[in-house]
Every structure is written in structure tokens, then in C-alpha cells.
XYZ file of C-alpha atoms in Angstrom:
771
model
C 290.806 48.094 121.802
C 288.201 46.477 119.572
C 289.216 46.296 115.933
C 286.993 44.758 113.302
C 287.570 44.185 109.609
C 284.231 43.339 108.190
C 282.318 42.668 104.996
C 278.802 41.386 105.138
C 276.297 39.962 102.699
C 273.031 41.775 103.113
C 270.230 39.901 101.410
C 270.028 36.290 100.326
C 267.967 35.785 97.205
C 267.408 32.575 95.299
C 268.002 32.721 91.550
C 265.730 31.228 88.943
C 267.572 27.972 88.205
C 265.698 24.653 88.366
C 265.756 22.266 91.345
C 266.948 24.741 93.908
C 265.685 26.781 96.834
C 262.709 28.905 95.868
C 260.980 31.415 98.067
C 257.472 32.694 97.283
C 255.676 35.421 99.187
C 252.824 33.746 101.069
C 250.979 36.855 102.265
C 247.771 36.818 100.229
C 244.498 34.962 100.641
C 244.278 34.319 104.387
C 241.124 34.291 106.480
C 241.303 35.740 109.964
C 238.921 34.675 112.739
C 238.383 36.268 116.120
C 235.450 36.385 118.503
C 233.215 34.460 116.092
C 233.876 36.751 113.106
C 235.866 35.818 109.994
C 237.282 38.198 107.386
C 239.664 37.944 104.444
C 243.093 39.512 104.983
C 246.311 39.902 103.091
C 249.403 40.067 105.269
C 251.015 41.861 106.993
C 248.135 42.081 109.459
C 247.833 43.536 112.964
C 244.359 43.072 114.371
C 244.839 45.578 117.203
C 245.374 48.609 114.978
C 241.899 48.190 113.460
C 240.332 48.758 116.878
C 239.973 51.745 119.153
C 242.324 52.199 122.135
C 240.188 51.721 125.234
C 241.586 52.816 128.624
C 238.645 51.244 130.434
C 239.067 47.787 128.892
C 242.318 47.654 126.918
C 244.177 44.595 128.181
C 247.601 45.806 127.043
C 247.367 48.675 129.503
C 249.198 51.974 129.429
C 252.381 50.342 128.112
C 250.634 48.757 125.148
C 248.502 51.791 124.330
C 245.265 50.406 125.824
C 244.637 47.940 122.970
C 242.993 44.552 123.362
C 245.432 41.794 122.406
C 243.582 38.508 122.675
C 243.661 35.465 120.427
C 243.226 35.082 116.678
C 243.408 32.381 114.032
C 244.641 32.584 110.437
C 243.849 30.025 107.697
C 245.039 29.598 104.141
C 244.868 26.830 101.547
C 247.632 26.057 99.100
C 248.562 23.435 96.556
C 251.508 21.163 97.230
C 254.396 22.707 95.257
C 255.397 20.833 92.143
C 259.123 21.227 92.715
C 261.435 20.767 95.670
C 261.966 17.828 97.991
C 261.259 19.919 101.081
C 258.491 22.433 101.805
C 258.878 24.965 104.598
C 257.063 28.038 105.885
C 259.196 30.969 106.997
C 257.586 33.530 109.299
C 259.374 36.869 109.675
C 257.390 37.663 112.814
C 254.176 36.660 114.598
C 253.071 38.379 117.813
C 253.006 36.112 119.632
C 253.038 32.490 120.880
C 252.284 31.105 117.430
C 251.211 27.515 116.787
C 251.302 26.272 113.186
C 249.074 23.421 111.974
C 249.092 21.836 108.518
C 246.206 19.608 107.484
C 245.128 19.299 111.104
C 248.533 18.300 112.468
C 250.695 20.535 114.605
C 253.839 21.318 112.632
C 255.570 23.684 115.052
C 255.377 26.636 117.383
C 257.276 29.784 118.327
C 256.993 31.929 121.434
C 258.872 35.217 120.995
C 257.016 37.709 118.850
C 260.009 39.527 117.390
C 262.249 36.803 115.934
C 261.826 34.943 112.632
C 261.241 31.195 112.550
C 260.913 28.445 109.963
C 258.612 25.409 110.124
C 259.324 22.313 108.020
C 255.870 21.247 106.789
C 257.092 18.496 104.459
C 255.804 15.610 106.640
C 252.304 17.120 106.817
C 251.450 18.140 103.260
C 249.343 16.066 100.884
C 251.593 14.561 98.243
C 249.105 12.362 96.383
C 248.048 13.469 92.926
C 244.354 13.654 92.174
C 243.171 14.180 88.606
C 246.709 15.136 87.677
C 246.896 17.892 90.286
C 248.938 18.127 93.454
C 246.994 17.851 96.701
C 245.344 20.733 98.499
C 246.588 21.747 101.948
C 245.380 23.976 104.741
C 247.682 25.859 107.094
C 246.315 27.259 110.335
C 248.259 29.691 112.513
C 246.920 30.219 116.017
C 248.171 33.405 117.660
C 247.892 33.982 121.396
C 248.446 37.516 122.666
C 245.920 37.170 125.461
C 248.304 37.039 128.426
C 248.656 40.729 129.232
C 250.615 42.798 129.844
C 253.582 41.249 128.070
C 255.304 44.284 126.560
C 256.137 47.828 127.693
C 255.191 49.371 124.332
C 252.740 48.645 121.508
C 253.436 45.169 120.147
C 250.477 44.699 117.850
C 248.846 41.302 117.451
C 248.922 38.760 114.647
C 251.030 37.806 111.641
C 252.383 41.318 111.330
C 255.438 40.507 109.184
C 255.798 38.567 105.934
C 255.359 34.810 105.454
C 257.256 32.875 102.761
C 256.657 29.460 101.190
C 260.009 27.791 100.610
C 260.860 24.732 98.537
C 264.327 23.208 98.288
C 266.242 20.017 97.554
C 267.269 17.879 100.505
C 270.863 19.007 99.935
C 270.923 22.788 99.978
C 272.620 25.906 101.263
C 271.498 26.210 104.884
C 269.181 28.959 106.039
C 271.321 32.042 106.742
C 274.183 29.823 105.659
C 276.325 32.351 103.776
C 278.528 34.708 105.795
C 281.059 37.028 104.200
C 283.713 38.843 106.220
C 286.819 40.806 105.343
C 290.126 39.317 106.378
C 291.956 42.548 105.717
C 292.042 45.709 103.654
C 295.528 46.765 102.607
C 296.330 49.456 100.095
C 293.982 49.027 97.162
C 292.910 45.446 97.892
C 290.379 43.782 100.183
C 290.668 40.097 101.032
C 287.203 38.654 101.590
C 286.398 35.375 103.343
C 283.197 33.539 102.449
C 281.784 30.847 104.740
C 279.026 28.616 103.392
C 277.015 26.118 105.427
C 275.620 23.197 103.421
C 272.774 21.197 104.944
C 271.912 17.602 104.070
C 268.362 16.671 105.072
C 268.404 13.366 103.193
C 269.025 9.882 104.604
C 272.367 9.380 102.885
C 275.765 11.006 102.703
C 276.139 13.525 99.869
C 279.113 14.980 97.999
C 278.849 18.408 96.429
C 280.838 21.439 95.289
C 280.485 25.061 96.381
C 281.374 27.586 93.675
C 282.041 31.280 94.344
C 283.471 32.995 91.294
C 286.599 31.044 90.313
C 286.792 29.311 93.703
C 285.535 25.732 94.075
C 285.299 23.803 97.364
C 284.429 20.149 97.756
C 282.151 19.259 100.644
C 281.135 15.866 102.036
C 277.989 16.092 104.156
C 276.743 13.147 106.266
C 273.020 12.477 106.404
C 271.048 14.990 108.498
C 274.063 17.157 109.229
C 275.548 20.518 108.215
C 279.051 21.221 106.990
C 280.803 24.586 106.908
C 283.307 25.384 104.162
C 285.191 28.589 103.494
C 287.307 30.280 100.875
C 288.704 33.735 100.198
C 288.912 36.066 97.248
C 290.232 39.563 96.572
C 288.603 42.774 95.429
C 290.797 45.413 93.880
C 290.260 49.094 94.717
C 287.348 48.297 97.036
C 284.647 50.881 97.640
C 284.091 50.923 101.383
C 280.607 51.012 102.880
C 279.804 54.032 105.053
C 276.757 56.186 105.861
C 278.000 58.708 103.296
C 278.714 56.079 100.627
C 276.670 52.918 101.318
C 278.157 50.921 98.464
C 277.110 47.268 98.118
C 278.688 44.458 96.131
C 276.955 41.365 94.734
C 278.289 37.852 94.265
C 276.737 34.445 93.609
C 277.130 31.228 95.551
C 276.393 27.958 93.698
C 275.887 24.459 95.090
C 276.560 21.697 92.556
C 276.067 17.946 92.706
C 276.896 15.563 89.889
C 277.734 18.486 87.607
C 274.307 20.117 88.027
C 273.535 23.288 90.006
C 271.044 22.284 92.696
C 270.985 25.494 94.726
C 272.242 29.059 94.524
C 272.069 32.383 96.298
C 272.877 35.886 95.152
C 274.509 37.815 97.963
C 274.844 41.558 98.445
C 277.565 42.659 100.811
C 279.501 45.699 101.878
C 283.142 46.104 102.781
C 284.196 48.282 105.676
C 286.571 48.372 108.618
C 285.855 49.800 112.023
C 287.304 49.933 115.511
C 286.420 51.142 118.987
C 288.968 52.266 121.557
C 289.118 54.741 124.405
C 291.863 56.863 122.830
C 290.492 57.245 119.301
C 286.788 56.588 119.766
C 284.850 54.993 116.920
C 286.840 54.837 113.674
C 285.120 53.792 110.429
C 287.272 53.096 107.378
C 290.166 54.899 109.027
C 288.204 58.053 109.905
C 286.828 59.036 113.327
C 283.029 59.184 113.388
C 280.816 60.640 116.108
C 277.637 58.627 116.514
C 274.376 60.588 116.463
C 271.827 57.881 117.080
C 268.114 57.353 117.607
C 266.230 54.632 119.430
C 263.405 53.381 117.204
C 260.592 51.009 118.163
C 259.261 48.430 115.731
C 255.815 49.905 114.984
C 255.132 51.998 111.896
C 253.035 54.651 113.597
C 249.534 54.863 112.196
C 249.988 51.420 110.569
C 250.525 49.789 113.938
C 252.824 46.783 113.719
C 252.081 45.969 110.058
C 255.590 45.728 108.622
C 255.182 46.582 104.958
C 258.544 46.942 103.245
C 257.590 50.413 102.004
C 256.802 51.523 105.566
C 260.056 50.116 106.926
C 262.047 51.845 104.192
C 260.233 55.119 104.872
C 261.017 54.833 108.581
C 264.730 54.528 107.841
C 264.574 57.366 105.313
C 262.935 59.654 107.893
C 265.793 58.986 110.307
C 268.394 59.545 107.605
C 266.769 62.827 106.590
C 266.723 63.886 110.244
C 270.514 63.645 110.313
C 270.959 60.454 112.331
C 273.760 58.056 111.398
C 272.745 55.191 113.712
C 269.565 53.476 114.900
C 269.222 51.303 117.986
C 266.439 48.753 117.431
C 264.909 49.220 120.847
C 264.252 46.712 122.273
C 263.890 43.795 119.890
C 265.060 42.477 116.519
C 263.751 44.481 113.585
C 262.761 43.339 110.075
C 264.832 42.250 107.102
C 263.428 45.143 105.071
C 264.451 47.650 107.741
C 268.054 46.448 107.706
C 268.106 46.296 103.906
C 267.092 49.961 103.936
C 269.809 50.815 106.455
C 272.327 49.065 104.184
C 271.282 50.913 101.055
C 270.510 54.337 102.568
C 273.492 54.357 104.905
C 272.534 54.176 108.593
C 274.464 52.126 111.147
C 272.553 49.856 113.552
C 272.805 48.518 117.085
C 270.781 45.308 116.766
C 269.040 44.598 120.077
C 267.610 41.255 121.180
C 265.584 41.758 124.364
C 264.054 44.330 126.692
C 264.420 42.197 129.811
C 265.774 38.882 130.982
C 264.819 36.677 133.931
C 263.163 39.224 136.209
C 259.846 40.446 134.840
C 259.113 44.042 133.867
C 255.562 43.047 132.952
C 253.752 39.931 134.093
C 253.986 37.895 130.881
C 257.102 39.307 129.199
C 260.236 37.512 127.970
C 261.021 36.337 131.494
C 258.468 33.572 130.823
C 260.432 32.380 127.773
C 264.104 33.118 128.378
C 265.186 29.850 129.982
C 263.870 27.739 127.116
C 264.248 30.150 124.193
C 267.097 32.651 124.668
C 269.641 30.748 122.604
C 267.233 30.099 119.736
C 266.006 33.701 119.704
C 269.284 35.578 119.965
C 270.911 33.346 117.370
C 267.929 33.782 115.056
C 268.656 37.503 115.167
C 272.411 37.197 114.711
C 272.356 34.566 111.957
C 269.822 36.529 109.945
C 271.339 39.964 110.519
C 275.104 39.294 110.514
C 275.007 39.727 106.748
C 274.220 43.448 106.946
C 277.048 45.994 106.784
C 274.883 48.477 108.673
C 274.984 46.394 111.872
C 277.970 47.440 113.977
C 277.023 45.957 117.363
C 274.838 43.342 119.015
C 272.897 44.434 122.098
C 271.970 41.794 124.659
C 269.291 43.731 126.492
C 267.969 46.874 128.115
C 267.777 48.028 131.746
C 267.406 44.517 133.133
C 265.625 44.400 136.466
C 267.981 41.859 138.096
C 271.005 44.141 137.659
C 271.827 44.019 141.393
C 271.786 40.216 141.530
C 274.927 38.175 140.887
C 273.087 35.980 138.391
C 272.955 38.926 135.971
C 276.630 38.333 135.167
C 275.949 34.688 134.286
C 273.036 35.647 132.032
C 275.082 38.308 130.240
C 277.888 35.825 129.648
C 275.456 33.190 128.377
C 273.909 35.595 125.903
C 277.298 36.875 124.761
C 278.565 33.315 124.228
C 275.489 32.504 122.129
C 276.187 35.547 119.931
C 279.875 34.741 119.520
C 279.049 31.258 118.288
C 277.531 32.951 115.234
C 279.599 36.128 114.813
C 282.869 37.298 116.332
C 283.260 40.370 114.133
C 281.164 42.871 116.093
C 281.322 44.182 119.664
C 278.733 43.228 122.275
C 276.836 45.950 124.104
C 273.926 46.298 126.497
C 272.022 49.271 127.891
C 272.812 49.657 131.601
C 270.999 52.035 133.938
C 270.478 53.035 137.546
C 267.155 53.961 139.097
C 268.796 54.986 142.373
C 272.222 56.197 143.507
C 273.955 52.856 142.835
C 276.081 52.777 139.693
C 279.667 51.723 140.330
C 278.418 48.351 141.628
C 277.620 47.467 138.012
C 281.303 47.420 136.970
C 281.444 43.581 136.853
C 278.439 43.630 134.519
C 280.070 46.292 132.342
C 283.220 44.131 132.128
C 281.249 41.532 130.145
C 280.585 44.111 127.423
C 282.854 45.426 124.670
C 281.074 48.788 124.475
C 279.069 49.832 127.530
C 275.637 51.339 127.000
C 274.603 54.107 129.415
C 270.895 54.890 129.676
C 270.662 58.487 130.980
C 273.926 58.031 132.908
C 276.395 59.944 130.751
C 277.012 62.413 133.584
C 279.012 59.564 135.183
C 281.495 59.340 132.297
C 284.402 61.307 133.818
C 284.575 59.348 137.071
C 284.079 56.070 135.219
C 286.946 56.920 132.889
C 289.260 57.532 135.852
C 288.221 54.207 137.347
C 288.398 52.287 134.034
C 290.412 54.205 131.408
C 289.828 51.560 128.720
C 286.036 51.569 128.950
C 284.265 52.563 125.724
C 280.926 54.290 126.276
C 277.924 55.257 124.241
C 274.785 56.714 125.744
C 272.139 54.258 124.578
C 269.240 56.454 125.734
C 269.110 60.165 126.486
C 266.512 62.818 127.186
C 265.592 64.828 124.064
C 266.126 68.190 125.769
C 269.759 67.308 126.597
C 270.805 67.453 122.950
C 273.514 70.106 123.336
C 275.026 68.722 126.532
C 275.318 65.223 125.095
C 276.718 66.468 121.795
C 279.387 68.388 123.718
C 280.464 65.331 125.722
C 280.801 63.174 122.612
C 282.596 65.992 120.830
C 285.119 66.466 123.675
C 285.799 62.948 124.976
C 286.805 60.237 122.465
C 286.032 57.383 124.854
C 282.352 58.471 124.627
C 281.619 57.447 121.047
C 278.021 58.564 120.680
C 274.644 59.629 121.997
C 271.414 57.843 121.110
C 268.282 59.799 121.897
C 265.016 58.369 123.187
C 263.518 58.470 120.553
C 263.861 59.168 116.857
C 260.171 58.648 116.130
C 256.970 58.946 118.102
C 255.471 55.510 118.629
C 252.410 53.694 119.899
C 252.252 52.551 123.494
C 254.189 53.735 126.562
C 251.291 56.130 126.673
C 252.116 59.744 127.404
C 255.912 59.571 127.661
C 257.352 62.789 126.237
C 254.111 64.723 126.615
C 253.809 68.265 127.843
C 250.487 69.101 129.435
C 248.365 72.071 130.394
C 247.132 73.103 133.806
C 244.031 71.103 134.649
C 245.059 67.988 132.718
C 246.136 64.812 134.500
C 249.546 65.633 135.997
C 252.714 63.584 136.268
C 254.877 61.264 134.239
C 253.600 58.469 132.002
C 254.456 55.904 134.644
C 252.272 57.287 137.470
C 249.785 54.901 139.008
C 247.032 54.330 136.447
C 249.132 55.701 133.584
C 247.917 58.463 131.274
C 244.594 57.149 129.935
C 244.067 60.136 127.633
C 247.094 59.022 125.602
C 247.798 55.869 123.609
C 251.266 56.723 122.307
C 254.628 58.322 123.020
C 255.420 61.924 122.056
C 259.167 61.869 122.797
C 260.296 61.389 119.182
C 262.201 63.927 117.124
C 259.747 63.077 114.316
C 256.003 62.543 114.810
C 253.926 59.641 113.491
C 253.010 61.536 110.314
C 256.667 62.179 109.480
C 256.781 65.852 110.521
C 260.118 66.847 111.996
C 259.729 68.703 115.265
C 262.031 71.687 115.898
C 264.214 69.575 118.230
C 264.998 67.389 115.214
C 266.357 70.327 113.244
C 268.356 71.514 116.249
C 269.926 68.084 116.779
C 270.827 67.732 113.112
C 272.464 71.163 113.152
C 274.583 70.208 116.167
C 275.932 66.965 114.734
C 276.324 67.837 111.079
C 278.833 70.350 109.766
C 276.606 71.948 107.129
C 275.885 75.621 107.765
C 272.118 75.264 108.043
C 269.595 77.825 109.255
C 266.321 76.989 110.966
C 263.724 78.996 112.903
C 260.901 77.997 115.247
C 258.707 79.708 117.841
C 258.170 78.745 121.476
C 254.496 78.360 122.283
C 253.731 81.168 124.747
C 253.056 79.884 128.244
C 249.349 80.461 128.782
C 248.334 80.597 125.121
C 246.456 77.294 125.433
C 247.024 77.060 129.190
C 249.915 76.965 131.628
C 252.481 74.487 130.269
C 254.019 71.712 132.347
C 256.859 69.561 131.063
C 257.730 65.941 131.828
C 261.098 64.166 131.865
C 261.162 63.202 128.187
C 259.420 66.294 126.832
C 260.722 69.444 125.227
C 258.907 72.770 125.379
C 256.280 72.865 122.598
C 257.716 74.707 119.620
C 256.193 75.219 116.198
C 257.048 76.454 112.734
C 254.371 79.089 113.176
C 253.963 82.851 113.281
C 250.201 82.569 113.764
C 249.180 83.480 117.324
C 245.832 85.302 117.166
C 244.909 86.959 120.428
C 248.537 87.411 121.490
C 249.083 90.719 119.689
C 251.596 92.971 121.449
C 252.714 90.253 123.840
C 256.234 88.834 123.711
C 257.013 85.520 122.037
C 260.398 83.764 122.027
C 261.781 83.052 118.574
C 264.687 80.590 118.317
C 267.098 80.370 115.402
C 269.474 77.386 115.122
C 272.713 77.663 113.163
C 276.497 77.361 113.291
C 276.809 80.525 111.245
C 278.367 83.268 113.407
C 275.645 85.925 113.348
C 271.863 86.024 112.956
C 269.630 88.975 112.091
C 265.876 88.781 112.719
C 263.297 90.903 110.876
C 259.567 91.318 111.439
C 257.742 92.814 108.469
C 261.130 93.952 107.105
C 261.979 95.836 110.320
C 265.173 94.682 112.072
C 264.345 93.207 115.483
C 267.924 92.492 116.470
C 271.300 90.916 115.724
C 272.834 88.131 117.801
C 276.140 86.296 117.837
C 275.951 82.508 117.710
C 278.610 80.111 118.985
C 279.135 77.169 121.284
C 278.620 79.430 124.273
C 275.089 80.185 123.076
C 274.532 76.462 122.301
C 274.310 77.508 118.641
C 271.000 79.246 119.280
C 269.946 82.832 118.769
C 266.909 83.592 120.933
C 264.882 86.765 120.322
C 261.964 88.151 122.344
C 259.521 89.561 119.798
C 256.223 91.383 120.411
C 253.721 89.520 118.270
C 252.109 91.140 115.279
C 250.680 89.648 112.107
C 253.062 89.435 109.172
C 256.342 87.865 108.094
C 259.173 86.829 110.370
C 262.553 86.437 108.623
C 265.927 85.245 109.940
C 269.125 85.864 107.963
C 272.628 84.474 108.441
C 275.567 83.941 106.121
C 273.589 84.845 103.032
C 270.782 82.432 103.903
C 267.278 83.247 105.077
C 264.242 81.472 106.459
C 260.746 82.882 106.937
C 257.534 82.228 108.833
C 254.310 83.916 107.745
C 251.044 84.442 109.574
C 248.434 82.105 108.128
C 244.970 83.274 107.144
C 241.721 81.371 107.428
C 241.683 77.736 106.205
C 240.916 77.722 102.477
C 241.623 74.217 101.212
C 243.331 70.875 101.824
C 246.702 70.271 100.167
C 247.548 66.644 99.351
C 251.205 65.718 98.830
C 252.014 62.058 98.039
C 255.508 60.677 98.598
C 255.142 59.075 95.162
C 252.527 59.134 92.419
C 253.054 55.635 91.044
C 252.901 52.357 92.960
C 253.771 48.785 92.066
C 250.611 46.714 91.613
C 251.863 43.928 93.904
C 249.456 44.440 96.788
C 252.389 45.441 99.014
C 253.418 48.917 97.904
C 252.320 51.998 99.838
C 251.906 55.691 99.140
C 252.040 58.111 102.073
C 249.953 61.222 101.436
C 250.523 64.288 103.597
C 247.297 66.239 104.177
C 247.695 69.901 105.145
C 245.149 72.615 105.863
C 246.353 75.749 104.067
C 245.158 79.292 103.557
C 244.630 80.999 100.204
C 248.392 81.634 99.898
C 249.428 78.069 100.707
C 250.518 78.688 104.312
C 249.764 75.834 106.710
C 247.106 76.798 109.239
C 248.779 75.577 112.449
C 245.703 75.539 114.680
C 243.300 74.044 112.131
C 241.261 71.091 113.401
C 239.187 70.082 110.376
C 236.993 66.960 110.338
C 237.848 64.962 107.217
C 236.570 61.804 105.569
C 238.474 59.917 102.887
C 236.926 58.152 99.907
C 239.274 55.868 97.959
C 238.201 54.143 94.736
C 239.925 52.177 92.008
C 243.057 50.030 92.050
C 244.259 50.861 95.579
C 242.675 50.903 99.001
C 242.816 53.056 102.098
C 245.049 51.527 104.761
C 245.224 54.340 107.333
C 244.180 57.951 107.870
C 245.251 59.699 111.076
C 246.964 62.697 112.623
C 249.905 62.992 115.021
C 247.499 63.585 117.926
C 248.187 60.626 120.206
C 245.093 61.426 122.250
C 242.723 60.902 119.305
C 240.986 57.536 119.837
C 239.554 57.196 116.343
C 241.126 54.013 114.906
C 244.020 55.038 112.678
C 242.688 52.681 109.986
C 239.297 54.397 109.734
C 238.458 56.792 106.858
C 237.834 59.662 109.311
C 240.268 62.005 111.002
C 240.406 65.456 112.530
C 243.513 67.314 111.474
C 245.890 68.258 114.293
C 248.104 71.332 114.016
C 246.790 71.568 110.464
C 248.080 68.162 109.376
C 247.188 64.499 108.880
C 248.592 61.495 107.039
C 246.886 59.038 104.681
C 248.354 55.693 103.587
C 247.191 53.977 100.382
C 247.925 50.294 99.730
C 248.354 49.136 96.159
C 246.146 46.484 94.626
C 247.083 43.516 92.435
C 245.982 45.051 89.135
C 247.116 47.991 87.051
C 244.942 51.063 87.187
C 244.340 54.342 88.942
C 243.388 55.095 92.521
C 241.070 58.076 92.974
C 241.381 59.763 96.358
C 238.905 62.334 97.636
C 238.847 63.986 101.042
C 235.578 65.583 102.084
C 235.381 68.291 104.750
C 233.824 71.709 105.298
C 236.502 72.937 102.875
C 236.377 72.193 99.137
C 236.815 68.502 98.371
C 240.479 67.674 97.771
C 241.342 65.074 95.130
C 244.382 63.107 94.027
C 245.078 60.300 91.553
C 247.719 57.628 92.170
C 248.711 55.339 89.317
């Protein structure tokens, strides 16, 4: 049994006191150079997403979406900060193999593209005053993503996450140095333990005091060393963090020397208890919870890898709205903003470090770095992320190639030991798989893990339970079409604690996985020799890259959640656009549409999803039929309906849902997710573009050429559809709507004002103003 009593700080934020750690966003005012051309950029920046996927010349190949990779160089000048003894640059993520130079001298480097790193630039900056001003400095970041392929999905290229300029005294709270856990929760009281690491980067021993509320701890730190101190405090009537109630507390940690506060951090944390065991399953705050999870890659769809906070928050919100209660960060560490959103919105997380280990999946992947970097990289993830209440497990890897070699056990133990040095409060997992008939031979590997991840192997659960009754299982990847079968297993067997579908969102790269195709198109799976060059992304998500929830998303949410919902969709008739072929990760194409011109009088399957006991279906107010719905019907009512123009209506339990035949396209409807942005240069507005008829019905087959014109305080960042075969760069102002939809993303500027948006097409010009 694994039992954990946990409380985690979620975001470390320096306060405004003098002579302490300060962190300033360092994203603006860079130049970017590549292939002899130089442009101005404000981070985050991904140079690949501004280009066109090119199957004939894209170095990243089918896995990377046929983009180019290559090398690039970023430059920025800055004044030597007036305060702080130390100056550092913190990079949240650079893809990849970054080298950092300051004033012509190499200050540091970092290989792995998905983990954060910090470079101390103090020895390299100009400290001499000239004319009363601090010296000017130049930082150069060289990024090398030329060795391809190095990733099995779209990685992006460049400084795609935030950069921060940090200043601090030589005696300070260490980076990721505050860790809060719960010793116990009894009755109406939680006992919380706070550990604080103090770092002394001066040449002499220092004495200081750590203050947390009424608690004071003396600490003596030798020169160039760290010291860890801890204390505990109580919280009466604690509000426990959960997906339903993601409550966060805040406290302040002070570092004092000689009576003066020299450093401080405000810390948000959540209190919750959880346990895993084969008899009771996963128990959160004393209540059993079934895990309905989604694998999510790091890209932000039409933005590529550019990790704007607003995009990361939106990604989490889309998964929350789709009914998921857990995300697996497949297959690499995610961003701080993503985990902050999971904390505040209430989604649990399996935090994953690597896709592969020592045996290569692609020529230049992490196998080229693991021997020298695994400890640094996995601990960078754990130390940064252990402060998030959303994180309930650390994942060591995914479907490692060397799984039949004895050395795999040694590697798993090494990685687990590195994690446990930083955090012993969460279970260790890993996604195991079998690409042949061998499975039971992996038992020694599974023994290393606290919770065993099964990729597509849940059908083995019963025999595995007989062989190892204490094994705790979650399916870390599953086929989308197996939603009901996997829900039933988790529902019936407590030792199987959850199912995590591949995937929650469509993503770039792994071109063509999840596609269905028509007769005459290139056949086969995405992994056939030569890949699927017509595609540059994956269509296996429950939600597409514009944020539209596919019917499978509504079905999955209905299965896992107890609300009596009602949803209706229509199976695309086989032969309407051509004979349909499915692939392993696909589902049959289904649409929220009752618009099928040319199919009049022919039968169409209509599916209604609900846990209400009976469904009635009407076409143009005429009863088509009544069907019972229960577990035996997989909570579906399926009707065969001869198509005719009009209104389709399903009724159940006093609820109803309708689909209406759309007329000819009449206009474009623009719907922003917000109408006011912060003028910080970082905020985003996502604008849904729909082709509608005169009554406001979406025209589901409309393919309208559009061009966006954006003027004023904001700028156009992306404009694209969910068609992952469209090779127009997603960052261009032109798009052809797909299934009557597209998505526009506007980036805020640095000044107050209005952004005027116009979309020109053969339809009347559509306009919108964002403040």
C-alpha cells in the first residue's frame, strides 16, 4: 500500500523588499538570426512554427511534422542590474542544446530541451560604471536543433519558454529551496512541515534566521554550501485540495541576517492526502476516486511550441471542461504555468521525465544525453514541480526500447533513486508496453515501480492480478475507441485505478496518427515506411487544435462523470465523401451535423449518449423511435434515420438536444474567449471563427478562404483550422475554414488601446474589437 500525506507549495514568488531575490521577465527585445537573416522577436519564440511543413525537405521527418529544425542564434543587450550581489539567467526551456554566452564568454550550456536551467552570469557581466551608469552587456544564446530526428513528435525550435533575469544576495533561499509537506491530517487539524534550503555563495561562513509565521530557525551556512532547515506548523479546519475544490493556501518565508530581511518568498500550497492500494484503489482525502486521464503533449497546437502562459492555462481549461481529472505530461516535463493552472483549476498530473532512455527511438534523442544528464534533468523536474498539489506521481519514462535487456532494471532504479533524493511523498510510475507477445517477462521491471503504467495492455490486468495481487495499475495510454471497455474495467476492479487516453488534444507531429482516410488516399498507419506526408499532426485527440470537442470527448465525459447529460452526434455515412478506413488510434468520423445534402432518403446513424434510462428521437417533430439506455447498451442509443432536411431532436429525462440542417453560408461569426487583454505583451485572446447560415447554424462543410487584418494595440499570432493536412503556416494571416471553423490568436501589445480585427472572405467582412 502506498499512503501519502502531502501539502505542496505551488509557486515561488519574490516579494518587493530590498536586497533580496528579484526575478524580472527577460522575454522582450531579442534579435533572432538564422540563415543570414535577422529579425526582432519577443519570447516565447519557436522558429519552426513560422515555416511551412515540407515532406520533401523537412528534417524532423514524419515524427516532427516535417519541419526544418536547424540552428538559430538569439541576442539581447541589458544593463548590469543595480541591486543584488549575484546575477543569473533562468531559462524555462530551450529546444535544444543551448549554449549561453555573455560579453563573448561562454557562461554555460544545457542539452535537454524540456527541462529548466539557470546560468550564473555574475563573473561575465560588466560591473564598471561609466558616466554614472552601470555597464552594458550582451547575452547570446546559440540553439542547435540541427541533429534530426531527435524527437517522435513536434518539439519546436528555439527559446520557446520564458527567460528570467534574477538578482540575489550571496546568502539567499536556494532555487526551488522551499518544500512544504503535510505530516498528518487528524480531525480538524493539519500539521505541515516546511523545509527550507539556504545557499551561501559567498567566501565566508554566514549566520542567518529563517522565519515562517511565528517559527524561527537559526542556520549556520559554510561558504559555498547549502543548509537545509525544517519546522512545522498547524492549520485548523484545513480545506483540502481536490479537483472539485482546488483550494490553495499562501504563506511567506523570510531569510534574515543581522536583523534585516535579505530574502523572502511567498509560497502557495495545497493540503491533501492520498493513497494507492490494490484493495481500495486511489483514495483522495479519504474518498475513492476513479482516474479519467488524458495524455497531453507540450505544444499549443497552432502556436507550435510557444509556451505563453495564457495558452498553457487554456490547454488545462480545455481538458477540465472535457471532464478529465488527470493529465499525463507525455513524454517530458511541462511548464510552470501549466502546473499552476492544474493547481488552480483542479486537475491531477503524472509528471513525466523522458520518452526513452539508453536505446534510441530516433537517432539523436535523449539516448545521446542520458549518461551525462539524467540526474540533472530528472531532478530539475522534481525540484521545480514537487511544490504543486496537482502532481500525484513521477513518471520515469515511456515504452523504453531496452525493456528486454537486464540493464533496464538498473536504469529504472537509478532514475527512481534520483527522484527520491528530492521527494519521497509521491509514487513512482513508468509506462510499460509490449510490441509482441512478451509481457510477463517485464515483472522485475514492474517491481521497481509503485504504480505500474500499462500502455494498451489493460487486457492483461486479470492474469497480472492473480500473479501479483498487490500490483496497482493504471493504463497510461489507451486507444480512443476503447472508452467504454476501459471505463468498465476501472469501474469494476479497484486495483486498476484509472485510464489515460492517447490523447486529450490533437497535436503537431507524429503525423497522421488517429486519422481516418478515404479510399484512394495513402493507406496504413502513421508509422508505415515513409510516414504520412499529407499530414503534419496527430488527429487522435478528444479535442482538436482549435478547441472543438469531438463527439468522443462528450461520450467519455458522460461515462466518467455522474451528471445526467444528454448529447447527440451523427456518424458520417460511409461513402458520403468516400469509403472510410479507420486506423488504430482513430474513431469513426462523427459530427454535430444534420446537414448531408445529396443523401436524402438514405439511412444515417444517429447516436445519443446519456445515462438517463430512455431516449426519444424526433425528426421534424415526428417520433422516430424510443430506446432504452443502460450499461448493456454502453450508454448509447443508436437510431437509423432516413435523411431529410430539418430538425433532429433527442429527448431524455426532461432534457433535449437538437441538430438543424444548415443553409448556405451567410457570414462569419467571431467569438473571442475574452474581450479585454492585459497590455503586457504576453496575454492572448483566442477567437473562434465559424461559418454560419442566416439563422446562425454552423455550416459543417464550409471551406471558405479567409484573410485576417489586425490593427491597433495587438498583433496576429496565429490563424489556422483543425485540418492537419493544410500546409499553410499556422502563423500566416490566411486560412481556409475546415468543417466550417477556424481559430485566430491575438497577442497583446505593451500599450493600452484597441485591437481592430477584420476577416475578409467572399462573405461579408467580419469585424471584432479587443480592448
